[in-house]
Amino acid sequence: MARLAVPIAAVAAFVYLNTLPAKFAFDDNFAVLSNGDILHPGQPLWKLFVHDFWGQDIRSAGSHKSYRPVAIICMRWQRQIGDLMQPSKRLLGRPQSPDPMVFHACNLLLHALMTLMVYRLTEDLASMRKGLWQSPNWSTSPQRQPAEALSYEDWLCSSTDTEAAISALLFAVHPVHTEAVAGVVGQAELLSALLSGCAFLLYCRAVYTTQAVSIRMDNALAPGLAGKLPGNKQNAGQMRHWLLLVASMALIWASALTKEIGITAVVLMAATDLLLVTPLPPSTTCAEILSSTPQGTKKGPDVRQAASHVQLKHNHSLQSPVERGSSGQSSPTPSQGMAGALIAMAGGLRLLRLCILAVVVGMYVGLRTFLAGDHLVRIYRKVENPIPFIGPLPRVLTTGFLHAHYATMLLLPTRLSADWSFACVPPLEHLIDPRNLATVFLYAALVWAMAHPTFEILHSVHGATKTAFRQQRLQRAVSASRMGSQGMQERSQGIDEGSQGSKEGCHGKGAANLHGRWRLTVIAGLILAPFLPASNVLFYVGTFVAERLLYVPSVGVCMLAAHVITSAGHLASSPPGESRSGLQQWTMRKRVALGFVAILVLGWSCQTFLRNWDWVDEETLFRAANKVCPDSAKVQLNLGILERRHLNWRAALKNFRRAQVIEPGYCDPTYWIGLTLINEGRNTQTGIEKLEEAVGCHWTVGPAMQALSQVYQPTPGGTPGRPPGDTRINPEVLQRWARVLLRPGVDRVGLACDLLEQAAYTKALAGSNVKPLNTGTMSACTLRFQNTSMAASSQNVEELFRIQRCVRARASLMEEIKEHGTKSDGAKIAIAAYLQQAADCRHAADDASTTSSTGVKDEQSPFGGAMRSSPAHMLLIHHVQKADAEDAWLQREWGEVLALEDRLPEAARHFQAAGMLLAQQISSLAQGQPIKLSASHHALPHGAPAQHLQAHVEACQAAFSRLVRVAEVTGEQEMYCQSQKMLCDSYQLAASVLTGQAASLAHTEAQQCYHAVQRLAMCQ
């Protein structure tokens, strides 16, 4: 094997050497660069087993349901290897992006190994087709023949090498493999195929281990040899059988967990077990066949006749007593009956193996269903797979032509593209479409290739059944005590028919039947079964055409092609007889076949090598795809994105609009058109409208929202709808943005209400004589509060009730301020009432799962960046705080708002001011002096002055505690020491003004605080 296989593997690696400098392209960006399971080495390993191939939770509605944890683990290792190869970035602490060369090198290695696997698979399957299975562990061959026979024995045993070499060469350089090998995403295909091949080889060895033990037992228990076979030989053989079978099933699971197509290898195993095991005894060797050659002749036809002769002898050993009696044989000995029992046991093991294969498939499907909930892809679109979206007749016609298109790429790979999305291959609408001829031709070829061996198998079964009935009739005739003339005729007829059957077997009908079985095994196990999951027959898949899906089916095609070429060119046959013309014809056919193989391999090698350059980066990839699929909406979209990178706005818009014309329901171009119009700066308003339209599409709502948040952000340059340089927030823009947020599918109700409030208060504070909640500004928000079904579908009820309470409280306060001014008693009461629930109302609605530097849960701002406080709350508190700067409670609340906004230095000043103001008021209250009442004093409990004092003390300590927290976050040592001492002073002040247990507790806290400050070296 190594003599030919290793150079072929080197060829497979050589034609893909130019993929090593390639970058990540197309789907690689999603599978690697956007996959946290690969990028983050600290990601727990168990999460890989609950995520799909793209790093999403496999049970989520947005998952592609591609469960491939083994592939992800391998890519994760490659990422770590790449990190080790970049020590400079690691030492500098810079974030490292994965090294694509490591991934491409692994793909190249896997393809070379898979080429070796194809060589071995072809060799083994061809040996089965010839009725031979070579293995030194099973061989019990006799002594070698003379020298002249030895050379021919070597030729016979290596007669499959040529076929295997051609098959592996075709597989190594086939251009359709470019996507699988040059694209990192295709690594799952390569590794799954390799593991499946290993599993199949182990399964075959398990099968033939059992067969070899049975035949050995038959030989050892023959008369005169009993007792010469070790007693543990049978047990050892069965143990090896089960170990090999378990290892094979483990590899099947590993293959299926690498790529779902790996589970289809069980079809190849079952077909091989049923159709190809075993036409000759496994212990029969080439030397044994040669020893059976009539008159020592070494010609090809005689060798085949000898193989049939050996097969006939083996079949005769398995005959029933009646069959042997009809041929004049004696009754079987007890040892021969035991051998028959062992062989029957081997047949029982076959049934058990097939049951195990079925159980393995069922367990795999059950595991996927348990983990994913639904193991089918549900998130495809017409642009990706148009078949589910067309009528019944076009669906059938298009699916058939899809299969013909795949077959064309396997046999004539001249038109290849990285993307075949709609409408690169237009759907077939009518029966008169000429493309239907390709479908008819494909299915006719499949029927011819599979029906012929199937009929032969059925004919054999029918013949065996007829023979069994004849044997029963003969047995009854022989056992009769008196046979009349009719009985003699039946016996004579039975003997004649049995003899005729034996002659037919000796003339090689079994060999022809075996060739048909081999062809059926290759087509069903290596072509149809691996292709079936992607065929859109059993279920719809997320892609219409993908070249990488042909990686495994191409193995079977290469095997069939190699067999046809070898047979047509007599490449594995011996020279003919003494005829000079026959020898010349044999030589010419051989040269033509070898020349055809050389031209085909050289042409495919050049095509593959040149096509690899298309995968160097995304730009070359999609420009190459545009030459093959100019009518693909996705190709046009990606070309437009590439033009944007070069700031070619007009060219980008042309590509986006072309994609929109190809598939009007494809919403991605709408988003990119809007973004490009805004970037171009010539038609911003139309661009905003396009982005708002894209928000209504499930596939673009996320990026469209992000883009609009940047568009609506108030910047020093102005806001949409304002003249340049006008930095005021435009209420109309806020209302428009809020209405976008209230759309179905977006349902950011709380955030929209914040913006609508901000727009209403901006109008009110600008002098508009309106009440915020009585205008149309807040109508959309209040409508959501009234519509409980819409509210329940957008957020949980508790959050909506919180928003509703805050909106009404702020509205009441704003209306009071608008009517009577900030310093009126009514306004002060409203301010005090609002401050009581300020802790609930200061945070923005629709809280995100992020946290600010102050440890408070925050929200991503619609204006870009981190806006963690409610805009309406911020606007309102700022307005009333400016009107009464000596209100300590307002100073503290304004500090809280600034802290949520990460404006920590400003927040520190307001916390300090609040604490100092409260300390002064505490001293005045303790001395019985009156203090200036502010708006927040209306929130204090009515009662004794002691209760007022307690409230001031608690507020003072809270203000200085927040000051300490801000100092910790900012890391300013001087501020931290000063704030700690202020906090200690507040405890000491509380101890001096309070009485009883409260004073004692405050004194203890003050002592502990002072001791803690003294222990700090930085505060000395």
PDB file of C-alpha atoms in Angstrom, residues 397-499:
ATOM      1  CA  LEU A 397     -38.888  19.582 -10.508  1.00  0.00           C
ATOM      2  CA  THR A 398     -36.391  21.864  -8.780  1.00  0.00           C
ATOM      3  CA  THR A 399     -35.400  19.172  -6.274  1.00  0.00           C
ATOM      4  CA  GLY A 400     -34.768  16.731  -9.104  1.00  0.00           C
ATOM      5  CA  PHE A 401     -32.678  19.225 -11.026  1.00  0.00           C
ATOM      6  CA  LEU A 402     -30.794  20.036  -7.833  1.00  0.00           C
ATOM      7  CA  HIS A 403     -29.668  16.407  -7.713  1.00  0.00           C
ATOM      8  CA  ALA A 404     -28.645  16.572 -11.359  1.00  0.00           C
ATOM      9  CA  HIS A 405     -26.706  19.760 -10.641  1.00  0.00           C
ATOM     10  CA  TYR A 406     -24.806  18.028  -7.841  1.00  0.00           C
ATOM     11  CA  ALA A 407     -24.055  15.102 -10.169  1.00  0.00           C
ATOM     12  CA  THR A 408     -22.752  17.518 -12.793  1.00  0.00           C
ATOM     13  CA  MET A 409     -20.358  19.072 -10.303  1.00  0.00           C
ATOM     14  CA  LEU A 410     -19.048  15.610  -9.460  1.00  0.00           C
ATOM     15  CA  LEU A 411     -18.550  14.488 -13.041  1.00  0.00           C
ATOM     16  CA  LEU A 412     -17.811  17.782 -14.784  1.00  0.00           C
ATOM     17  CA  PRO A 413     -16.632  20.324 -12.163  1.00  0.00           C
ATOM     18  CA  THR A 414     -16.153  23.290 -14.477  1.00  0.00           C
ATOM     19  CA  ARG A 415     -18.587  25.777 -12.857  1.00  0.00           C
ATOM     20  CA  LEU A 416     -17.874  26.128  -9.135  1.00  0.00           C
ATOM     21  CA  SER A 417     -18.911  28.907  -6.777  1.00  0.00           C
ATOM     22  CA  ALA A 418     -18.680  29.639  -3.078  1.00  0.00           C
ATOM     23  CA  ASP A 419     -22.354  30.676  -3.045  1.00  0.00           C
ATOM     24  CA  TRP A 420     -25.285  29.216  -4.993  1.00  0.00           C
ATOM     25  CA  SER A 421     -28.090  31.131  -3.312  1.00  0.00           C
ATOM     26  CA  PHE A 422     -31.282  32.244  -5.043  1.00  0.00           C
ATOM     27  CA  ALA A 423     -31.492  32.813  -7.974  1.00  0.00           C
ATOM     28  CA  CYS A 424     -28.173  31.419  -9.213  1.00  0.00           C
ATOM     29  CA  VAL A 425     -30.039  28.237 -10.125  1.00  0.00           C
ATOM     30  CA  PRO A 426     -33.568  29.420 -11.050  1.00  0.00           C
ATOM     31  CA  PRO A 427     -36.394  27.108  -9.928  1.00  0.00           C
ATOM     32  CA  LEU A 428     -38.012  24.936 -12.579  1.00  0.00           C
ATOM     33  CA  GLU A 429     -41.605  26.017 -13.121  1.00  0.00           C
ATOM     34  CA  HIS A 430     -42.836  23.792 -15.975  1.00  0.00           C
ATOM     35  CA  LEU A 431     -42.445  20.279 -17.302  1.00  0.00           C
ATOM     36  CA  ILE A 432     -41.267  21.626 -20.655  1.00  0.00           C
ATOM     37  CA  ASP A 433     -38.185  23.184 -19.087  1.00  0.00           C
ATOM     38  CA  PRO A 434     -35.234  21.588 -20.956  1.00  0.00           C
ATOM     39  CA  ARG A 435     -33.314  21.238 -17.692  1.00  0.00           C
ATOM     40  CA  ASN A 436     -35.670  18.392 -16.779  1.00  0.00           C
ATOM     41  CA  LEU A 437     -33.714  16.229 -19.257  1.00  0.00           C
ATOM     42  CA  ALA A 438     -30.751  16.290 -16.897  1.00  0.00           C
ATOM     43  CA  THR A 439     -32.981  15.015 -14.095  1.00  0.00           C
ATOM     44  CA  VAL A 440     -34.378  12.229 -16.260  1.00  0.00           C
ATOM     45  CA  PHE A 441     -30.913  11.181 -17.378  1.00  0.00           C
ATOM     46  CA  LEU A 442     -29.596  11.094 -13.809  1.00  0.00           C
ATOM     47  CA  TYR A 443     -32.453   9.035 -12.420  1.00  0.00           C
ATOM     48  CA  ALA A 444     -32.343   6.681 -15.416  1.00  0.00           C
ATOM     49  CA  ALA A 445     -28.643   6.093 -14.834  1.00  0.00           C
ATOM     50  CA  LEU A 446     -29.236   5.429 -11.145  1.00  0.00           C
ATOM     51  CA  VAL A 447     -32.071   3.010 -11.876  1.00  0.00           C
ATOM     52  CA  TRP A 448     -29.933   1.132 -14.389  1.00  0.00           C
ATOM     53  CA  ALA A 449     -26.919   0.982 -12.082  1.00  0.00           C
ATOM     54  CA  MET A 450     -28.909  -0.191  -9.063  1.00  0.00           C
ATOM     55  CA  ALA A 451     -31.764  -2.175 -10.597  1.00  0.00           C
ATOM     56  CA  HIS A 452     -29.537  -4.645 -12.456  1.00  0.00           C
ATOM     57  CA  PRO A 453     -27.691  -5.946  -9.361  1.00  0.00           C
ATOM     58  CA  THR A 454     -30.900  -5.785  -7.353  1.00  0.00           C
ATOM     59  CA  PHE A 455     -32.671  -8.021  -9.861  1.00  0.00           C
ATOM     60  CA  GLU A 456     -29.694 -10.374  -9.845  1.00  0.00           C
ATOM     61  CA  ILE A 457     -29.891 -10.647  -6.073  1.00  0.00           C
ATOM     62  CA  LEU A 458     -33.629 -11.299  -6.205  1.00  0.00           C
ATOM     63  CA  HIS A 459     -33.076 -13.879  -8.943  1.00  0.00           C
ATOM     64  CA  SER A 460     -30.481 -15.626  -6.793  1.00  0.00           C
ATOM     65  CA  VAL A 461     -32.863 -15.710  -3.847  1.00  0.00           C
ATOM     66  CA  HIS A 462     -35.590 -17.060  -6.105  1.00  0.00           C
ATOM     67  CA  GLY A 463     -33.224 -19.726  -7.488  1.00  0.00           C
ATOM     68  CA  ALA A 464     -32.182 -20.768  -4.007  1.00  0.00           C
ATOM     69  CA  THR A 465     -35.824 -21.114  -3.025  1.00  0.00           C
ATOM     70  CA  LYS A 466     -36.561 -23.299  -6.056  1.00  0.00           C
ATOM     71  CA  THR A 467     -33.545 -25.453  -5.297  1.00  0.00           C
ATOM     72  CA  ALA A 468     -34.737 -25.949  -1.731  1.00  0.00           C
ATOM     73  CA  PHE A 469     -38.141 -27.146  -2.957  1.00  0.00           C
ATOM     74  CA  ARG A 470     -36.471 -29.544  -5.406  1.00  0.00           C
ATOM     75  CA  GLN A 471     -34.326 -30.925  -2.620  1.00  0.00           C
ATOM     76  CA  GLN A 472     -37.407 -31.587  -0.527  1.00  0.00           C
ATOM     77  CA  ARG A 473     -39.057 -33.422  -3.407  1.00  0.00           C
ATOM     78  CA  LEU A 474     -35.915 -35.475  -3.913  1.00  0.00           C
ATOM     79  CA  GLN A 475     -35.723 -36.345  -0.220  1.00  0.00           C
ATOM     80  CA  ARG A 476     -39.291 -37.589  -0.264  1.00  0.00           C
ATOM     81  CA  ALA A 477     -38.572 -39.688  -3.364  1.00  0.00           C
ATOM     82  CA  VAL A 478     -35.439 -41.245  -1.874  1.00  0.00           C
ATOM     83  CA  SER A 479     -37.121 -42.072   1.441  1.00  0.00           C
ATOM     84  CA  ALA A 480     -40.041 -43.876  -0.244  1.00  0.00           C
ATOM     85  CA  SER A 481     -39.881 -47.626   0.246  1.00  0.00           C
ATOM     86  CA  ARG A 482     -41.106 -48.253  -3.252  1.00  0.00           C
ATOM     87  CA  MET A 483     -40.338 -45.891  -6.077  1.00  0.00           C
ATOM     88  CA  GLY A 484     -42.334 -46.094  -9.238  1.00  0.00           C
ATOM     89  CA  SER A 485     -41.291 -44.847 -12.588  1.00  0.00           C
ATOM     90  CA  GLN A 486     -42.484 -41.371 -11.670  1.00  0.00           C
ATOM     91  CA  GLY A 487     -40.300 -41.370  -8.557  1.00  0.00           C
ATOM     92  CA  MET A 488     -37.294 -42.434 -10.586  1.00  0.00           C
ATOM     93  CA  GLN A 489     -38.000 -39.672 -13.064  1.00  0.00           C
ATOM     94  CA  GLU A 490     -38.221 -37.085 -10.279  1.00  0.00           C
ATOM     95  CA  ARG A 491     -34.950 -38.278  -8.828  1.00  0.00           C
ATOM     96  CA  SER A 492     -33.267 -38.220 -12.201  1.00  0.00           C
ATOM     97  CA  GLN A 493     -34.668 -34.768 -12.927  1.00  0.00           C
ATOM     98  CA  GLY A 494     -33.522 -33.485  -9.530  1.00  0.00           C
ATOM     99  CA  ILE A 495     -30.039 -34.815 -10.032  1.00  0.00           C
ATOM    100  CA  ASP A 496     -29.845 -33.330 -13.518  1.00  0.00           C
ATOM    101  CA  GLU A 497     -31.071 -29.925 -12.281  1.00  0.00           C
ATOM    102  CA  GLY A 498     -28.640 -30.010  -9.370  1.00  0.00           C
ATOM    103  CA  SER A 499     -25.808 -30.819 -11.688  1.00  0.00           C
TER     104      SER A 499
END
